[in-house]
Amino acid sequence: MTPPEEPRQPDRQGRRRQVHLPSSLPPGEPAEDPSEELDELVPELRPMFPGAEPFLARFLPQVPPTHLGLSTRFCDLHAFLKSLHDGAWCGYLHASLGEQNAYVLLFEGRTVTAAASGATGEQALGDLLHLYEQGAALGAYALAPTLAHVLSGIGSRAWKFNLTEDFTGLHARPTGAIFYARGQIVATMPATLPYEGAFPAPLRPQTLILPRSLAGWAHRQYDLTLRGRDAVNPITDVYLTFRARHGTAGLAFLRALREGLSPAEHALRADAALHDLEPMIQEFVKTGYIQAG
């Protein structure tokens, strides 16, 4: 197998210089350490939570907070998340209460991965909300979109590292971590795993959906009433009224409910924000378009 073309980094005159990356080697033969070839042009990030147990927290970089000390006394978390979503914000949230911590990464305003003690994904997102409701202090830390994308693949386990010319994700080793974007090294960090592994980033990170215990409405099935069936039929006056009020997004949501999708499933399929769907569900029920199945 031909190893991928090695990405190049700019030298001090703005030219592209060669950087040697690990390629496929016979078993037992050590790969070159890319960090030995790097200079100050590749930034070395400092871990914000050195020694943290959750993998995601371990590799979050140290950056100044954009918001610090948020609490339920003066900030509605769902409204804050909606504001971050509307601004396509990239970064991470950290909630802390005593010895309990939860971490959530946002990419383009969407919650895409999360970690807490003994939990990852949707459950960890729920843990952050629980901690906040119990009085935890919340901090928000903005990241460059490239770094947020690299980190979006960190979950509960690392995978065998296989560098390709378009690899995006984190390569972690006992000697440190390397951030890759499309095969190029964009940063390093002195945060480690006891073994070598990779966290590949998905091409399009999916949005985390709150677990049923916190958003039962989102996992329910809804049936269209006769009025609701008229609302998706273009030959009816009800359709015109519904479309004028809810637009094409509302029509697409109502059609998804007719097809048997739950709001959570529609949110994933349409890449929609769940907090935008809840008031629509409430109004659809109130105005007689749907009923809980």
CSV table of C-alpha atoms in Angstrom, one decimal:
chain,number,residue,atom,x,y,z
A,1,MET,CA,0.0,0.0,0.0
A,2,THR,CA,1.4,3.4,-1.0
A,3,PRO,CA,1.6,5.7,2.0
A,4,PRO,CA,-0.4,9.0,1.7
A,5,GLU,CA,1.3,12.1,0.5
A,6,GLU,CA,2.9,13.9,3.4
A,7,PRO,CA,1.1,17.2,4.1
A,8,ARG,CA,3.2,20.3,4.1
A,9,GLN,CA,3.5,23.2,6.6
A,10,PRO,CA,4.4,26.8,5.8
A,11,ASP,CA,8.0,27.8,6.6
A,12,ARG,CA,9.0,31.2,7.9
A,13,GLN,CA,8.9,32.7,4.4
A,14,GLY,CA,5.4,31.4,3.8
A,15,ARG,CA,6.5,28.5,1.6
A,16,ARG,CA,5.2,25.0,2.3
A,17,ARG,CA,7.7,22.7,4.0
A,18,GLN,CA,7.6,18.9,4.3
A,19,VAL,CA,6.4,17.4,7.6
A,20,HIS,CA,6.9,13.7,8.0
A,21,LEU,CA,3.9,11.8,9.3
A,22,PRO,CA,3.6,8.2,10.4
A,23,SER,CA,2.6,5.8,7.6
A,24,SER,CA,1.8,2.1,7.4
A,25,LEU,CA,4.8,0.1,8.7
A,26,PRO,CA,5.5,-3.5,9.3
A,27,PRO,CA,4.5,-4.8,12.7
A,28,GLY,CA,7.1,-4.0,15.3
A,29,GLU,CA,8.8,-1.2,13.3
A,30,PRO,CA,8.5,2.1,15.1
A,31,ALA,CA,7.0,5.0,13.1
A,32,GLU,CA,8.7,8.4,13.0
A,33,ASP,CA,7.4,10.7,15.7
A,34,PRO,CA,5.9,13.7,13.9
A,35,SER,CA,6.5,16.0,16.8
A,36,GLU,CA,10.2,15.7,16.2
A,37,GLU,CA,9.8,17.4,12.9
A,38,LEU,CA,7.6,20.3,14.1
A,39,ASP,CA,8.7,23.8,14.9
A,40,GLU,CA,7.0,26.8,16.4
A,41,LEU,CA,4.7,27.1,13.4
A,42,VAL,CA,2.6,24.3,14.7
A,43,PRO,CA,1.1,25.5,18.0
A,44,GLU,CA,1.4,23.4,21.1
A,45,LEU,CA,-1.9,23.6,23.0
A,46,ARG,CA,-2.1,23.3,26.8
A,47,PRO,CA,-4.7,21.1,28.3
A,48,MET,CA,-7.4,22.9,30.3
A,49,PHE,CA,-8.1,19.9,32.5
A,50,PRO,CA,-4.8,18.0,32.8
A,51,GLY,CA,-5.3,14.5,34.3
A,52,ALA,CA,-9.0,14.5,33.7
A,53,GLU,CA,-10.5,11.0,33.5
A,54,PRO,CA,-13.0,11.5,30.6
A,55,PHE,CA,-11.3,11.4,27.3
A,56,LEU,CA,-13.0,14.5,26.0
A,57,ALA,CA,-12.0,16.6,29.0
A,58,ARG,CA,-8.4,15.4,28.8
A,59,PHE,CA,-7.9,16.9,25.3
A,60,LEU,CA,-9.8,20.2,25.7
A,61,PRO,CA,-7.3,23.1,25.1
A,62,GLN,CA,-6.7,25.9,27.5
A,63,VAL,CA,-8.4,29.0,26.2
A,64,PRO,CA,-9.9,32.2,27.8
A,65,PRO,CA,-13.6,31.8,28.8
A,66,THR,CA,-16.2,33.8,26.9
A,67,HIS,CA,-18.6,33.2,29.8
A,68,LEU,CA,-17.8,32.2,33.3
A,69,GLY,CA,-19.8,31.6,36.4
A,70,LEU,CA,-23.2,31.2,34.7
A,71,SER,CA,-25.9,29.8,37.0
A,72,THR,CA,-29.6,29.2,37.2
A,73,ARG,CA,-30.0,32.4,39.2
A,74,PHE,CA,-29.6,34.6,36.1
A,75,CYS,CA,-29.2,32.4,33.0
A,76,ASP,CA,-31.7,30.0,31.4
A,77,LEU,CA,-29.5,27.2,30.0
A,78,HIS,CA,-31.9,26.3,27.2
A,79,ALA,CA,-32.0,29.9,26.1
A,80,PHE,CA,-28.2,30.1,26.3
A,81,LEU,CA,-27.9,27.0,24.1
A,82,LYS,CA,-30.3,28.4,21.6
A,83,SER,CA,-28.3,31.6,21.4
A,84,LEU,CA,-25.1,29.6,20.8
A,85,HIS,CA,-26.9,27.6,18.1
A,86,ASP,CA,-28.2,30.7,16.4
A,87,GLY,CA,-24.6,32.1,16.3
A,88,ALA,CA,-23.1,28.8,15.0
A,89,TRP,CA,-20.8,28.9,18.0
A,90,CYS,CA,-17.8,26.5,18.3
A,91,GLY,CA,-16.3,25.7,21.7
A,92,TYR,CA,-17.0,23.7,24.9
A,93,LEU,CA,-19.0,24.0,28.1
A,94,HIS,CA,-17.9,22.9,31.5
A,95,ALA,CA,-20.2,22.5,34.5
A,96,SER,CA,-18.7,21.9,37.9
A,97,LEU,CA,-20.4,21.2,41.2
A,98,GLY,CA,-18.2,20.0,44.0
A,99,GLU,CA,-16.3,17.0,42.6
A,100,GLN,CA,-18.8,16.5,39.8
A,101,ASN,CA,-17.9,17.7,36.3
A,102,ALA,CA,-19.5,17.5,32.9
A,103,TYR,CA,-18.1,18.7,29.5
A,104,VAL,CA,-20.0,19.3,26.3
A,105,LEU,CA,-18.5,20.2,22.9
A,106,LEU,CA,-20.4,22.4,20.4
A,107,PHE,CA,-19.6,22.6,16.7
A,108,GLU,CA,-21.4,25.2,14.6
A,109,GLY,CA,-23.8,25.8,17.5
A,110,ARG,CA,-24.8,22.1,17.9
A,111,THR,CA,-23.9,19.8,20.9
A,112,VAL,CA,-21.9,17.0,19.2
A,113,THR,CA,-20.1,15.2,22.0
A,114,ALA,CA,-20.1,15.2,25.8
A,115,ALA,CA,-18.4,13.5,28.7
A,116,ALA,CA,-18.9,13.2,32.4
A,117,SER,CA,-17.8,10.7,35.1
A,118,GLY,CA,-18.8,7.3,33.7
A,119,ALA,CA,-20.9,8.7,30.9
A,120,THR,CA,-20.5,10.0,27.3
A,121,GLY,CA,-22.8,11.2,24.6
A,122,GLU,CA,-26.5,12.0,25.3
A,123,GLN,CA,-26.3,10.8,28.9
A,124,ALA,CA,-23.4,13.1,29.6
A,125,LEU,CA,-25.3,16.0,28.1
A,126,GLY,CA,-28.1,15.2,30.5
A,127,ASP,CA,-25.6,15.1,33.3
A,128,LEU,CA,-24.5,18.6,32.5
A,129,LEU,CA,-28.1,19.9,32.5
A,130,HIS,CA,-28.7,18.1,35.9
A,131,LEU,CA,-25.6,19.6,37.4
A,132,TYR,CA,-26.7,23.1,36.2
A,133,GLU,CA,-30.2,22.7,37.6
A,134,GLN,CA,-28.6,21.7,41.0
A,135,GLY,CA,-26.6,24.9,41.1
A,136,ALA,CA,-23.4,24.1,39.2
A,137,ALA,CA,-21.3,27.0,37.8
A,138,LEU,CA,-21.0,26.9,34.0
A,139,GLY,CA,-18.2,28.2,31.8
A,140,ALA,CA,-18.1,28.5,28.0
A,141,TYR,CA,-14.8,28.5,26.1
A,142,ALA,CA,-14.7,29.4,22.4
A,143,LEU,CA,-12.6,27.3,19.9
A,144,ALA,CA,-11.6,27.8,16.3
A,145,PRO,CA,-14.0,25.7,14.1
A,146,THR,CA,-11.1,23.5,13.0
A,147,LEU,CA,-10.2,22.5,16.5
A,148,ALA,CA,-13.8,21.9,17.5
A,149,HIS,CA,-14.2,19.6,14.5
A,150,VAL,CA,-11.0,17.7,15.4
A,151,LEU,CA,-12.4,17.1,18.9
A,152,SER,CA,-15.9,16.1,17.8
A,153,GLY,CA,-15.0,12.5,17.4
A,154,ILE,CA,-13.9,11.9,21.0
A,155,GLY,CA,-16.2,9.4,22.6
A,156,SER,CA,-15.8,6.5,25.0
A,157,ARG,CA,-13.1,4.6,23.2
A,158,ALA,CA,-10.1,5.2,20.9
A,159,TRP,CA,-9.6,3.4,17.7
A,160,LYS,CA,-6.6,2.0,15.9
A,161,PHE,CA,-4.7,4.9,14.2
A,162,ASN,CA,-4.7,4.8,10.5
A,163,LEU,CA,-3.4,8.0,8.9
A,164,THR,CA,-4.9,8.8,5.5
A,165,GLU,CA,-4.3,11.9,3.5
A,166,ASP,CA,-7.7,13.3,4.5
A,167,PHE,CA,-7.7,12.2,8.2
A,168,THR,CA,-9.4,14.6,10.6
A,169,GLY,CA,-9.3,13.8,14.3
A,170,LEU,CA,-7.0,13.3,17.2
A,171,HIS,CA,-4.1,10.9,17.4
A,172,ALA,CA,-3.2,10.2,21.1
A,173,ARG,CA,-0.1,8.4,22.4
A,174,PRO,CA,1.8,8.0,25.6
A,175,THR,CA,4.0,10.8,24.5
A,176,GLY,CA,1.3,13.4,23.6
A,177,ALA,CA,-1.5,14.1,21.2
A,178,ILE,CA,-1.6,15.4,17.6
A,179,PHE,CA,-4.5,17.3,16.1
A,180,TYR,CA,-5.1,16.5,12.4
A,181,ALA,CA,-7.3,18.3,9.9
A,182,ARG,CA,-7.6,16.8,6.4
A,183,GLY,CA,-4.3,15.0,6.9
A,184,GLN,CA,-2.4,18.1,8.1
A,185,ILE,CA,-1.0,18.6,11.6
A,186,VAL,CA,-2.7,21.7,13.0
A,187,ALA,CA,-1.7,21.4,16.7
A,188,THR,CA,-0.1,19.2,19.3
A,189,MET,CA,-0.8,18.8,23.0
A,190,PRO,CA,1.1,17.2,25.9
A,191,ALA,CA,-2.0,15.2,26.9
A,192,THR,CA,-1.7,11.5,26.7
A,193,LEU,CA,-3.3,8.0,26.7
A,194,PRO,CA,-1.5,5.0,28.1
A,195,TYR,CA,-1.7,3.4,24.7
A,196,GLU,CA,-1.8,4.7,21.1
A,197,GLY,CA,-5.2,5.3,19.6
A,198,ALA,CA,-7.2,7.7,17.4
A,199,PHE,CA,-10.5,9.5,17.6
A,200,PRO,CA,-11.6,10.1,14.0
A,201,ALA,CA,-13.9,13.1,13.6
A,202,PRO,CA,-17.1,12.5,11.5
A,203,LEU,CA,-17.4,14.5,8.3
A,204,ARG,CA,-20.6,16.0,9.6
A,205,PRO,CA,-20.9,15.6,13.4
A,206,GLN,CA,-24.4,14.7,14.5
A,207,THR,CA,-26.3,16.6,17.1
A,208,LEU,CA,-26.7,15.0,20.5
A,209,ILE,CA,-30.3,14.6,21.5
A,210,LEU,CA,-31.4,14.8,25.2
A,211,PRO,CA,-32.2,11.4,26.7
A,212,ARG,CA,-35.8,10.4,27.2
A,213,SER,CA,-35.6,11.1,31.0
A,214,LEU,CA,-35.1,14.8,30.2
A,215,ALA,CA,-37.0,15.2,27.0
A,216,GLY,CA,-39.7,12.6,26.8
A,217,TRP,CA,-41.8,14.6,24.4
A,218,ALA,CA,-39.0,14.4,21.8
A,219,HIS,CA,-39.0,10.6,21.8
A,220,ARG,CA,-42.8,10.2,21.5
A,221,GLN,CA,-44.8,9.4,18.4
A,222,TYR,CA,-47.5,11.8,17.4
A,223,ASP,CA,-50.6,11.2,15.2
A,224,LEU,CA,-52.0,13.7,12.8
A,225,THR,CA,-55.6,14.6,13.4
A,226,LEU,CA,-58.0,15.2,10.4
A,227,ARG,CA,-57.0,18.9,10.6
A,228,GLY,CA,-53.3,17.9,10.6
A,229,ARG,CA,-53.8,15.7,7.5
A,230,ASP,CA,-55.5,18.7,5.8
A,231,ALA,CA,-52.5,20.8,6.8
A,232,VAL,CA,-50.1,18.7,4.6
A,233,ASN,CA,-52.5,18.5,1.7
A,234,PRO,CA,-51.8,21.4,-0.8
A,235,ILE,CA,-55.3,21.5,-2.1
A,236,THR,CA,-56.9,22.6,1.2
A,237,ASP,CA,-57.3,26.0,2.7
A,238,VAL,CA,-55.9,24.6,6.0
A,239,TYR,CA,-52.6,23.9,4.2
A,240,LEU,CA,-52.3,27.6,3.1
A,241,THR,CA,-53.0,28.8,6.6
A,242,PHE,CA,-50.5,26.3,8.2
A,243,ARG,CA,-47.8,27.2,5.7
A,244,ALA,CA,-48.3,30.9,6.1
A,245,ARG,CA,-47.8,30.5,9.9
A,246,HIS,CA,-45.1,27.8,10.1
A,247,GLY,CA,-43.3,27.9,6.8
A,248,THR,CA,-41.6,25.1,4.9
A,249,ALA,CA,-39.7,24.0,8.1
A,250,GLY,CA,-43.0,23.5,9.9
A,251,LEU,CA,-44.5,21.6,7.0
A,252,ALA,CA,-41.4,19.3,6.8
A,253,PHE,CA,-41.8,18.6,10.5
A,254,LEU,CA,-45.5,17.9,10.3
A,255,ARG,CA,-44.9,15.5,7.4
A,256,ALA,CA,-42.1,13.8,9.4
A,257,LEU,CA,-44.6,13.2,12.2
A,258,ARG,CA,-47.1,11.8,9.7
A,259,GLU,CA,-44.4,9.3,8.6
A,260,GLY,CA,-44.0,8.1,12.1
A,261,LEU,CA,-40.8,9.9,13.1
A,262,SER,CA,-40.4,11.2,16.6
A,263,PRO,CA,-39.2,14.8,17.0
A,264,ALA,CA,-35.8,13.5,18.0
A,265,GLU,CA,-35.5,11.4,14.9
A,266,HIS,CA,-36.6,14.3,12.7
A,267,ALA,CA,-34.0,16.6,14.5
A,268,LEU,CA,-31.2,14.2,13.5
A,269,ARG,CA,-32.5,13.7,10.0
A,270,ALA,CA,-33.0,17.4,9.3
A,271,ASP,CA,-30.1,18.6,11.4
A,272,ALA,CA,-32.6,20.8,13.3
A,273,ALA,CA,-32.3,22.1,16.8
A,274,LEU,CA,-34.4,20.2,19.3
A,275,HIS,CA,-35.2,23.3,21.3
A,276,ASP,CA,-36.8,24.8,18.2
A,277,LEU,CA,-39.1,21.8,17.8
A,278,GLU,CA,-40.6,21.8,21.4
A,279,PRO,CA,-42.6,25.0,21.0
A,280,MET,CA,-43.8,23.8,17.6
A,281,ILE,CA,-45.0,20.5,19.1
A,282,GLN,CA,-46.8,22.4,21.9
A,283,GLU,CA,-48.6,24.7,19.3
A,284,PHE,CA,-49.4,21.8,17.0
A,285,VAL,CA,-51.2,20.0,19.9
A,286,LYS,CA,-52.9,23.2,21.1
A,287,THR,CA,-54.2,24.1,17.6
A,288,GLY,CA,-55.4,20.6,16.9
A,289,TYR,CA,-53.0,19.4,14.2
A,290,ILE,CA,-51.6,16.5,16.2
A,291,GLN,CA,-52.2,14.3,19.3
A,292,ALA,CA,-49.8,12.2,21.3
A,293,GLY,CA,-49.7,8.6,20.0
